[in-house]
Amino acid sequence: MNLVELYDIPDAVLPREPRLGGSCVAVPADRLASLARSGPAVLGLRPGLAGTDGFTASLLKELRALVGLPDGHSCLLVPVVPQTLAQQFGREKWAMAHDVVPRPVAGAARPSGAAGPGGWSAADLTGSSWPLAEGLLAELDVAAFCPGALLGVVPGSTVLTLSPRAAEAARGEEDSGPFGVRALLDADAPGTPRPSASDLMMLAHGVRTLAESHPERLEDEVGARLALVRARTAGRSWLAGPPYRRGRDLACVLPTTLSPAAVRELVEYLESRALVYGLADPDLPTALRVGLGRTCDDDDLVRLTGLLDVLLEEAR
Amino acid sequence: MSAAGETATHTGALLILKPDILSGSCARCPAASARDTVRGLLSVYEPTAEDVYEVDTSGQAVAWALRNIERKVRARDWYVRTLSDPGRDLAALRGLLTGPLLNPAGEDTVRTADLVLGVVDALGFTVVDRLRARCTQRDFLGLYADNTHFTRLAGSLRDYLVGQEVDICRCAGEQELSTLHIFKEMVRRVVRYPTTHYDAVENLLHVSDPGAADWTYFLNSAFGERKRAA
């Protein structure tokens, strides 16, 4: 591929926010600003103080309300990625016995359909709008999702919810260690990883922002951004088919006519110049994944499609 | 900015004057600070010279700059404290201390950009091409191409630069390129002291060496391909 130099790319097609790929998250500036504006209330205080525990309880209450979690379900933020948490589930007897290792959802079907033995069910909802689907988390015994794409905060962590029976089963697991689900559920377990106060502060801001900005409109907004990407790429020779969305993903797939090596070269070119991050998808080596969530601005998506045109020689 | 490596020559460096050296709050600086900047620069090449400064903070600012220069000399083999003709160059710098540029009649201040270009001239460089332009997003990316500061500071720098005017000077001269980098360390600190570390090291001006990615970008976008630039 003969990629052009930066000085040959029109400024008009350079995205202002480079974190547009489906595998990265643009943490909005207002989430970071919340650390300075609200942070002094809890940052620097040790867990266990009334202020910090009250803040955490308040945050989880809002989060539960946002995702419609029933009172009996457990809800916590775990400072590891969902894949790592799934590995831990895979090591625990109760989770294997009920087949509730949270795995990424695929397709448009409501994930509660894949029930395990005894009617138990689990899903990893990362990168999708499924956590906002009415009643879904109440139906799942185990649900996990990284809050990054949905809330624009804390990539690298996992929101974990457990049904009452799942929590009871996890608490009955012996010798699962400080990283086990039992320890995660026990606020006093020594040596168990906990989210930092700054992560909780940003999560609180992300939850409040989404809750107060019509979360029920998110699906329509994502659909509109998909339509925008489709319109801006219609008829391009480098596309192997129209952009599409898998299930309720907060990103779309652009199938290309490029070889895997050419896609890698393009992605590396964009990332090394800080133009666009995260367009690669290891599962789809000839495709590009573009974010459609609220952190992806329409204007930047237009710029991105123009940039791809320049680089893939449509516009020259 | 980044080193030119084996492709370096002693001509063709780019000097980019950033917004606050042109029209921001520090577009002018006290003439005494400007003279202290030159004294600080002299102390780099004449370590035994007596350090007598006119402004109270200059001694600390110069010491801060010298520590950073020393750190960079140790860390980078291309970053050297040498002059192509020490006798001529040091005399020219001393001439600035008593000359009209830094001793304007009836004025207590000088334009910081004039201080920069005066030192550049004293070091034997000639500005052979110059363009004042509004910094675009593309320029911002080109300016920080391959720069280790980019990922840490990109957001703040973007707000600081994009949409603002910059002055891009193409310099030629048979002088050691490190002199421009060393001067940059000194002027940022002396005219901006006391300030935050970030303000001191990232503001005011930028030096691009021949062959570096940022140099290639601006040579093409500003001087070579003006009609093609967006």
mmCIF file of C-alpha atoms in Angstrom, chain A:
data_model
loop_
_atom_site.group_PDB
_atom_site.id
_atom_site.type_symbol
_atom_site.label_atom_id
_atom_site.label_comp_id
_atom_site.label_asym_id
_atom_site.label_seq_id
_atom_site.Cartn_x
_atom_site.Cartn_y
_atom_site.Cartn_z
ATOM 1 C CA MET A 1 0.000 0.000 0.000
ATOM 2 C CA ASN A 2 1.326 3.409 -0.902
ATOM 3 C CA LEU A 3 0.241 5.604 1.991
ATOM 4 C CA VAL A 4 0.654 9.342 1.636
ATOM 5 C CA GLU A 5 2.572 11.673 3.904
ATOM 6 C CA LEU A 6 0.804 13.746 6.512
ATOM 7 C CA TYR A 7 1.462 16.962 4.605
ATOM 8 C CA ASP A 8 -0.464 15.569 1.631
ATOM 9 C CA ILE A 9 -3.591 14.894 3.661
ATOM 10 C CA PRO A 10 -6.080 17.784 3.784
ATOM 11 C CA ASP A 11 -6.628 19.098 7.280
ATOM 12 C CA ALA A 12 -10.375 18.841 6.658
ATOM 13 C CA VAL A 13 -10.282 15.041 6.858
ATOM 14 C CA LEU A 14 -8.236 14.737 10.049
ATOM 15 C CA PRO A 15 -10.415 13.712 13.012
ATOM 16 C CA ARG A 16 -10.060 15.998 16.007
ATOM 17 C CA GLU A 17 -10.497 13.063 18.348
ATOM 18 C CA PRO A 18 -8.340 10.119 17.256
ATOM 19 C CA ARG A 19 -9.967 7.540 19.525
ATOM 20 C CA LEU A 20 -12.598 6.529 16.983
ATOM 21 C CA GLY A 21 -11.837 2.842 16.539
ATOM 22 C CA GLY A 22 -14.096 0.154 17.897
ATOM 23 C CA SER A 23 -11.379 -1.155 20.194
ATOM 24 C CA CYS A 24 -10.637 2.017 22.109
ATOM 25 C CA VAL A 25 -12.526 4.542 24.163
ATOM 26 C CA ALA A 26 -12.439 8.285 24.050
ATOM 27 C CA VAL A 27 -12.740 9.180 27.712
ATOM 28 C CA PRO A 28 -14.546 12.539 27.489
ATOM 29 C CA ALA A 29 -12.900 15.550 29.038
ATOM 30 C CA ASP A 30 -15.821 16.062 31.399
ATOM 31 C CA ARG A 31 -15.147 12.665 32.998
ATOM 32 C CA LEU A 32 -11.598 13.734 33.721
ATOM 33 C CA ALA A 33 -12.736 17.140 34.894
ATOM 34 C CA SER A 34 -14.945 15.427 37.457
ATOM 35 C CA LEU A 35 -11.801 14.347 39.277
ATOM 36 C CA ALA A 36 -10.873 17.948 39.923
ATOM 37 C CA ARG A 37 -14.390 19.227 40.469
ATOM 38 C CA SER A 38 -15.800 16.491 42.697
ATOM 39 C CA GLY A 39 -12.726 14.482 43.588
ATOM 40 C CA PRO A 40 -11.744 16.275 46.795
ATOM 41 C CA ALA A 41 -14.830 14.723 48.426
ATOM 42 C CA VAL A 42 -13.283 11.253 48.378
ATOM 43 C CA LEU A 43 -9.868 11.171 46.686
ATOM 44 C CA GLY A 44 -7.147 10.415 49.189
ATOM 45 C CA LEU A 45 -9.502 9.019 51.808
ATOM 46 C CA ARG A 46 -9.084 5.410 52.819
ATOM 47 C CA PRO A 47 -11.912 2.924 52.220
ATOM 48 C CA GLY A 48 -14.079 2.431 55.265
ATOM 49 C CA LEU A 49 -14.575 6.064 56.107
ATOM 50 C CA ALA A 50 -18.176 7.193 56.080
ATOM 51 C CA GLY A 51 -17.568 9.558 53.182
ATOM 52 C CA THR A 52 -15.984 7.019 50.876
ATOM 53 C CA ASP A 53 -18.396 4.206 51.673
ATOM 54 C CA GLY A 54 -21.350 6.532 51.303
ATOM 55 C CA PHE A 55 -20.073 7.725 47.955
ATOM 56 C CA THR A 56 -19.538 4.187 46.687
ATOM 57 C CA ALA A 57 -22.988 3.134 47.853
ATOM 58 C CA SER A 58 -24.540 6.135 46.151
ATOM 59 C CA LEU A 59 -22.687 5.403 42.917
ATOM 60 C CA LEU A 60 -23.780 1.770 42.856
ATOM 61 C CA LYS A 61 -27.355 2.801 43.570
ATOM 62 C CA GLU A 62 -27.360 5.072 40.520
ATOM 63 C CA LEU A 63 -25.671 2.443 38.393
ATOM 64 C CA ARG A 64 -28.220 -0.147 39.430
ATOM 65 C CA ALA A 65 -31.031 2.213 38.554
ATOM 66 C CA LEU A 66 -29.490 2.953 35.151
ATOM 67 C CA VAL A 67 -29.223 -0.711 34.157
ATOM 68 C CA GLY A 68 -32.446 -1.770 35.901
ATOM 69 C CA LEU A 69 -30.856 -4.176 38.346
ATOM 70 C CA PRO A 70 -33.243 -5.687 40.944
ATOM 71 C CA ASP A 71 -32.516 -5.137 44.641
ATOM 72 C CA GLY A 72 -31.456 -8.718 45.267
ATOM 73 C CA HIS A 73 -28.721 -8.700 42.631
ATOM 74 C CA SER A 74 -25.127 -7.885 43.532
ATOM 75 C CA CYS A 75 -23.289 -5.180 41.627
ATOM 76 C CA LEU A 76 -19.632 -4.210 41.811
ATOM 77 C CA LEU A 77 -16.797 -2.679 39.826
ATOM 78 C CA VAL A 78 -13.771 -4.932 39.422
ATOM 79 C CA PRO A 79 -10.436 -3.431 38.299
ATOM 80 C CA VAL A 80 -9.661 -6.061 35.647
ATOM 81 C CA VAL A 81 -10.834 -6.515 32.076
ATOM 82 C CA PRO A 82 -13.817 -8.828 31.453
ATOM 83 C CA GLN A 83 -11.637 -11.503 29.830
ATOM 84 C CA THR A 84 -9.547 -11.797 32.988
ATOM 85 C CA LEU A 85 -12.658 -11.994 35.124
ATOM 86 C CA ALA A 86 -14.017 -14.715 32.838
ATOM 87 C CA GLN A 87 -10.812 -16.697 33.378
ATOM 88 C CA GLN A 88 -11.392 -16.505 37.112
ATOM 89 C CA PHE A 89 -14.956 -17.746 36.673
ATOM 90 C CA GLY A 90 -13.548 -20.600 34.640
ATOM 91 C CA ARG A 91 -11.469 -21.660 37.653
ATOM 92 C CA GLU A 92 -14.403 -21.790 40.066
ATOM 93 C CA LYS A 93 -16.419 -24.985 40.508
ATOM 94 C CA TRP A 94 -19.773 -23.313 41.042
ATOM 95 C CA ALA A 95 -19.425 -21.265 37.863
ATOM 96 C CA MET A 96 -18.414 -24.260 35.793
ATOM 97 C CA ALA A 97 -21.188 -26.395 37.296
ATOM 98 C CA HIS A 98 -23.798 -23.852 36.228
ATOM 99 C CA ASP A 99 -21.971 -22.802 33.062
ATOM 100 C CA VAL A 100 -21.957 -19.137 33.994
ATOM 101 C CA VAL A 101 -18.595 -18.049 32.671
ATOM 102 C CA PRO A 102 -19.447 -14.687 31.056
ATOM 103 C CA ARG A 103 -18.595 -14.881 27.376
ATOM 104 C CA PRO A 104 -18.917 -12.110 24.786
ATOM 105 C CA VAL A 105 -22.317 -11.941 23.163
ATOM 106 C CA ALA A 106 -22.576 -12.253 19.402
ATOM 107 C CA GLY A 107 -25.400 -11.475 17.044
ATOM 108 C CA ALA A 108 -28.595 -9.607 17.608
ATOM 109 C CA ALA A 109 -30.356 -12.194 19.782
ATOM 110 C CA ARG A 110 -31.097 -11.173 23.341
ATOM 111 C CA PRO A 111 -28.282 -12.891 25.294
ATOM 112 C CA SER A 112 -30.492 -14.388 27.989
ATOM 113 C CA GLY A 113 -31.498 -17.052 25.471
ATOM 114 C CA ALA A 114 -28.319 -19.064 26.053
ATOM 115 C CA ALA A 115 -29.236 -20.565 29.417
ATOM 116 C CA GLY A 116 -26.950 -23.140 31.014
ATOM 117 C CA PRO A 117 -27.835 -26.243 33.053
ATOM 118 C CA GLY A 118 -30.714 -25.535 35.400
ATOM 119 C CA GLY A 119 -31.645 -22.424 33.518
ATOM 120 C CA TRP A 120 -28.652 -20.342 34.639
ATOM 121 C CA SER A 121 -27.297 -17.778 32.214
ATOM 122 C CA ALA A 122 -24.320 -15.503 31.807
ATOM 123 C CA ALA A 123 -23.010 -12.993 29.279
ATOM 124 C CA ASP A 124 -20.219 -10.523 28.705
ATOM 125 C CA LEU A 125 -21.994 -7.445 27.313
ATOM 126 C CA THR A 126 -18.860 -5.371 26.748
ATOM 127 C CA GLY A 127 -18.929 -2.901 23.893
ATOM 128 C CA SER A 128 -22.677 -3.066 23.446
ATOM 129 C CA SER A 129 -25.792 -1.259 24.594
ATOM 130 C CA TRP A 130 -27.216 -4.483 26.031
ATOM 131 C CA PRO A 131 -26.742 -3.376 29.659
ATOM 132 C CA LEU A 132 -29.452 -0.782 28.999
ATOM 133 C CA ALA A 133 -31.909 -3.318 27.571
ATOM 134 C CA GLU A 134 -34.951 -3.415 29.797
ATOM 135 C CA GLY A 135 -34.876 -6.273 32.283
ATOM 136 C CA LEU A 136 -31.859 -8.011 30.748
ATOM 137 C CA LEU A 137 -29.500 -7.847 33.714
ATOM 138 C CA ALA A 138 -32.315 -9.046 35.952
ATOM 139 C CA GLU A 139 -32.596 -12.160 33.785
ATOM 140 C CA LEU A 140 -28.903 -12.977 33.793
ATOM 141 C CA ASP A 141 -27.275 -14.795 36.691
ATOM 142 C CA VAL A 142 -23.907 -13.365 35.738
ATOM 143 C CA ALA A 143 -23.402 -10.273 33.622
ATOM 144 C CA ALA A 144 -20.174 -8.468 32.950
ATOM 145 C CA PHE A 145 -19.328 -5.446 30.873
ATOM 146 C CA CYS A 146 -16.492 -3.010 30.592
ATOM 147 C CA PRO A 147 -17.959 0.456 31.192
ATOM 148 C CA GLY A 148 -15.626 2.057 28.645
ATOM 149 C CA ALA A 149 -17.703 2.076 25.461
ATOM 150 C CA LEU A 150 -21.048 2.592 27.179
ATOM 151 C CA LEU A 151 -20.075 5.224 29.734
ATOM 152 C CA GLY A 152 -16.805 6.622 28.415
ATOM 153 C CA VAL A 153 -14.946 5.758 31.604
ATOM 154 C CA VAL A 154 -12.600 3.272 33.207
ATOM 155 C CA PRO A 155 -11.542 1.113 30.261
ATOM 156 C CA GLY A 156 -9.767 -1.889 31.749
ATOM 157 C CA SER A 157 -12.356 -2.555 34.414
ATOM 158 C CA THR A 158 -15.553 -4.576 34.607
ATOM 159 C CA VAL A 159 -18.998 -3.992 36.022
ATOM 160 C CA LEU A 160 -20.071 -7.371 37.405
ATOM 161 C CA THR A 161 -23.630 -8.250 38.399
ATOM 162 C CA LEU A 162 -24.750 -11.489 40.024
ATOM 163 C CA SER A 163 -28.203 -12.889 40.686
ATOM 164 C CA PRO A 164 -28.976 -13.866 44.297
ATOM 165 C CA ARG A 165 -28.464 -17.544 43.549
ATOM 166 C CA ALA A 166 -25.216 -16.872 41.724
ATOM 167 C CA ALA A 167 -23.916 -14.777 44.607
ATOM 168 C CA GLU A 168 -24.898 -17.492 47.077
ATOM 169 C CA ALA A 169 -23.162 -20.133 44.999
ATOM 170 C CA ALA A 170 -20.040 -17.993 44.688
ATOM 171 C CA ARG A 171 -19.931 -17.424 48.435
ATOM 172 C CA GLY A 172 -20.009 -21.186 48.897
ATOM 173 C CA GLU A 173 -16.849 -21.635 46.850
ATOM 174 C CA GLU A 174 -13.916 -22.515 49.083
ATOM 175 C CA ASP A 175 -10.301 -21.625 48.458
ATOM 176 C CA SER A 176 -11.000 -19.317 45.535
ATOM 177 C CA GLY A 177 -8.406 -16.900 46.923
ATOM 178 C CA PRO A 178 -8.248 -13.110 46.975
ATOM 179 C CA PHE A 179 -9.132 -12.886 43.279
ATOM 180 C CA GLY A 180 -12.135 -15.212 43.556
ATOM 181 C CA VAL A 181 -15.715 -14.048 43.150
ATOM 182 C CA ARG A 182 -16.323 -14.792 46.830
ATOM 183 C CA ALA A 183 -13.611 -12.316 47.821
ATOM 184 C CA LEU A 184 -14.880 -9.740 45.339
ATOM 185 C CA LEU A 185 -18.290 -9.897 46.986
ATOM 186 C CA ASP A 186 -16.786 -9.474 50.449
ATOM 187 C CA ALA A 187 -15.888 -5.837 50.941
ATOM 188 C CA ASP A 188 -13.535 -6.750 53.784
ATOM 189 C CA ALA A 189 -11.594 -9.499 52.005
ATOM 190 C CA PRO A 190 -7.889 -8.748 52.394
ATOM 191 C CA GLY A 191 -5.707 -8.498 49.310
ATOM 192 C CA THR A 192 -8.598 -8.401 46.886
ATOM 193 C CA PRO A 193 -8.283 -5.905 44.002
ATOM 194 C CA ARG A 194 -10.575 -2.900 44.362
ATOM 195 C CA PRO A 195 -11.174 0.026 42.023
ATOM 196 C CA SER A 196 -9.378 3.245 42.822
ATOM 197 C CA ALA A 197 -11.288 6.243 44.111
ATOM 198 C CA SER A 198 -10.501 8.076 40.870
ATOM 199 C CA ASP A 199 -12.011 5.215 38.835
ATOM 200 C CA LEU A 200 -15.130 5.316 40.983
ATOM 201 C CA MET A 201 -15.320 9.092 40.660
ATOM 202 C CA MET A 202 -15.193 8.963 36.875
ATOM 203 C CA LEU A 203 -17.652 6.077 36.786
ATOM 204 C CA ALA A 204 -20.055 8.088 38.923
ATOM 205 C CA HIS A 205 -19.817 10.963 36.486
ATOM 206 C CA GLY A 206 -20.330 8.657 33.505
ATOM 207 C CA VAL A 207 -23.362 7.018 35.087
ATOM 208 C CA ARG A 208 -24.939 10.335 36.003
ATOM 209 C CA THR A 209 -24.262 11.813 32.560
ATOM 210 C CA LEU A 210 -25.860 8.889 30.741
ATOM 211 C CA ALA A 211 -28.778 8.684 33.167
ATOM 212 C CA GLU A 212 -29.601 12.344 32.650
ATOM 213 C CA SER A 213 -29.184 12.395 28.874
ATOM 214 C CA HIS A 214 -31.915 10.087 27.599
ATOM 215 C CA PRO A 215 -30.252 6.664 27.652
ATOM 216 C CA GLU A 216 -33.342 5.299 25.893
ATOM 217 C CA ARG A 217 -32.245 7.233 22.799
ATOM 218 C CA LEU A 218 -28.821 5.600 22.616
ATOM 219 C CA GLU A 219 -29.871 2.828 20.244
ATOM 220 C CA ASP A 220 -31.426 5.318 17.815
ATOM 221 C CA GLU A 221 -28.326 7.507 18.004
ATOM 222 C CA VAL A 222 -26.060 4.555 17.232
ATOM 223 C CA GLY A 223 -28.311 3.630 14.324
ATOM 224 C CA ALA A 224 -28.076 7.161 12.990
ATOM 225 C CA ARG A 225 -24.280 7.091 13.182
ATOM 226 C CA LEU A 226 -24.253 3.765 11.338
ATOM 227 C CA ALA A 227 -26.415 5.326 8.637
ATOM 228 C CA LEU A 228 -23.973 8.233 8.464
ATOM 229 C CA VAL A 229 -20.998 5.914 8.012
ATOM 230 C CA ARG A 230 -22.880 3.941 5.379
ATOM 231 C CA ALA A 231 -23.799 7.074 3.465
ATOM 232 C CA ARG A 232 -20.245 8.394 3.599
ATOM 233 C CA THR A 233 -18.750 5.127 2.339
ATOM 234 C CA ALA A 234 -21.383 4.115 -0.208
ATOM 235 C CA GLY A 235 -19.925 2.852 -3.454
ATOM 236 C CA ARG A 236 -16.330 2.810 -2.289
ATOM 237 C CA SER A 237 -14.202 0.270 -4.099
ATOM 238 C CA TRP A 238 -12.224 -0.507 -0.950
ATOM 239 C CA LEU A 239 -15.377 -1.734 0.785
ATOM 240 C CA ALA A 240 -16.339 -5.385 0.367
ATOM 241 C CA GLY A 241 -19.864 -4.674 1.552
ATOM 242 C CA PRO A 242 -21.850 -2.072 3.437
ATOM 243 C CA PRO A 243 -20.831 -1.263 7.006
ATOM 244 C CA TYR A 244 -22.832 -3.280 9.488
ATOM 245 C CA ARG A 245 -23.361 -3.623 13.192
ATOM 246 C CA ARG A 246 -23.147 -6.883 15.129
ATOM 247 C CA GLY A 247 -26.036 -7.113 17.538
ATOM 248 C CA ARG A 248 -26.078 -4.076 19.784
ATOM 249 C CA ASP A 249 -22.396 -3.272 19.371
ATOM 250 C CA LEU A 250 -21.417 0.332 19.921
ATOM 251 C CA ALA A 251 -19.205 -0.006 16.853
ATOM 252 C CA CYS A 252 -19.668 -0.977 13.242
ATOM 253 C CA VAL A 253 -17.677 -3.227 10.960
ATOM 254 C CA LEU A 254 -16.353 -1.972 7.639
ATOM 255 C CA PRO A 255 -15.532 -5.068 5.555
ATOM 256 C CA THR A 256 -12.740 -4.132 3.154
ATOM 257 C CA THR A 257 -11.261 -5.550 -0.008
ATOM 258 C CA LEU A 258 -7.806 -5.170 1.555
ATOM 259 C CA SER A 259 -5.560 -8.021 2.578
ATOM 260 C CA PRO A 260 -4.902 -8.552 6.299
ATOM 261 C CA ALA A 261 -1.385 -7.193 5.778
ATOM 262 C CA ALA A 262 -2.742 -4.063 4.111
ATOM 263 C CA VAL A 263 -5.209 -3.512 6.949
ATOM 264 C CA ARG A 264 -2.391 -3.878 9.469
ATOM 265 C CA GLU A 265 -0.291 -1.395 7.516
ATOM 266 C CA LEU A 266 -3.157 1.087 7.371
ATOM 267 C CA VAL A 267 -3.916 0.738 11.078
ATOM 268 C CA GLU A 268 -0.264 1.113 12.031
ATOM 269 C CA TYR A 269 0.042 4.166 9.822
ATOM 270 C CA LEU A 270 -2.953 5.805 11.486
ATOM 271 C CA GLU A 271 -1.882 4.934 15.011
ATOM 272 C CA SER A 272 1.775 5.880 14.617
ATOM 273 C CA ARG A 273 0.730 9.360 13.463
ATOM 274 C CA ALA A 274 -1.891 9.740 16.185
ATOM 275 C CA LEU A 275 -4.564 10.138 13.505
ATOM 276 C CA VAL A 276 -6.921 7.324 14.502
ATOM 277 C CA TYR A 277 -6.593 4.628 17.142
ATOM 278 C CA GLY A 278 -8.192 1.226 17.499
ATOM 279 C CA LEU A 279 -9.562 0.418 14.043
ATOM 280 C CA ALA A 280 -8.207 -3.136 14.028
ATOM 281 C CA ASP A 281 -10.277 -6.156 14.998
ATOM 282 C CA PRO A 282 -8.249 -9.338 15.593
ATOM 283 C CA ASP A 283 -11.302 -11.442 14.761
ATOM 284 C CA LEU A 284 -11.833 -9.683 11.428
ATOM 285 C CA PRO A 285 -8.368 -9.160 9.908
ATOM 286 C CA THR A 286 -9.657 -7.674 6.652
ATOM 287 C CA ALA A 287 -12.142 -5.322 8.317
ATOM 288 C CA LEU A 288 -12.049 -2.042 10.197
ATOM 289 C CA ARG A 289 -14.134 -1.364 13.313
ATOM 290 C CA VAL A 290 -15.379 2.154 13.879
ATOM 291 C CA GLY A 291 -16.945 3.374 17.104
ATOM 292 C CA LEU A 292 -20.546 4.531 17.088
ATOM 293 C CA GLY A 293 -20.999 5.417 20.749
ATOM 294 C CA ARG A 294 -21.601 8.840 22.195
ATOM 295 C CA THR A 295 -17.905 9.535 22.499
ATOM 296 C CA CYS A 296 -17.626 9.383 18.700
ATOM 297 C CA ASP A 297 -18.615 12.738 17.294
ATOM 298 C CA ASP A 298 -20.521 12.798 13.973
ATOM 299 C CA ASP A 299 -18.166 15.371 12.525
ATOM 300 C CA ASP A 300 -15.179 13.187 13.346
ATOM 301 C CA LEU A 301 -16.847 10.182 11.729
ATOM 302 C CA VAL A 302 -17.268 12.242 8.556
ATOM 303 C CA ARG A 303 -13.609 13.226 8.749
ATOM 304 C CA LEU A 304 -12.611 9.616 9.293
ATOM 305 C CA THR A 305 -14.440 8.397 6.192
ATOM 306 C CA GLY A 306 -12.818 11.194 4.201
ATOM 307 C CA LEU A 307 -9.426 10.210 5.563
ATOM 308 C CA LEU A 308 -9.963 6.590 4.552
ATOM 309 C CA ASP A 309 -10.881 7.817 1.088
ATOM 310 C CA VAL A 310 -7.644 9.769 0.835
ATOM 311 C CA LEU A 311 -5.515 6.922 2.109
ATOM 312 C CA LEU A 312 -7.269 4.266 0.045
ATOM 313 C CA GLU A 313 -7.096 6.438 -3.049
ATOM 314 C CA GLU A 314 -10.770 7.146 -3.581
ATOM 315 C CA ALA A 315 -10.291 10.863 -3.382
ATOM 316 C CA ARG A 316 -7.196 11.157 -5.534
#
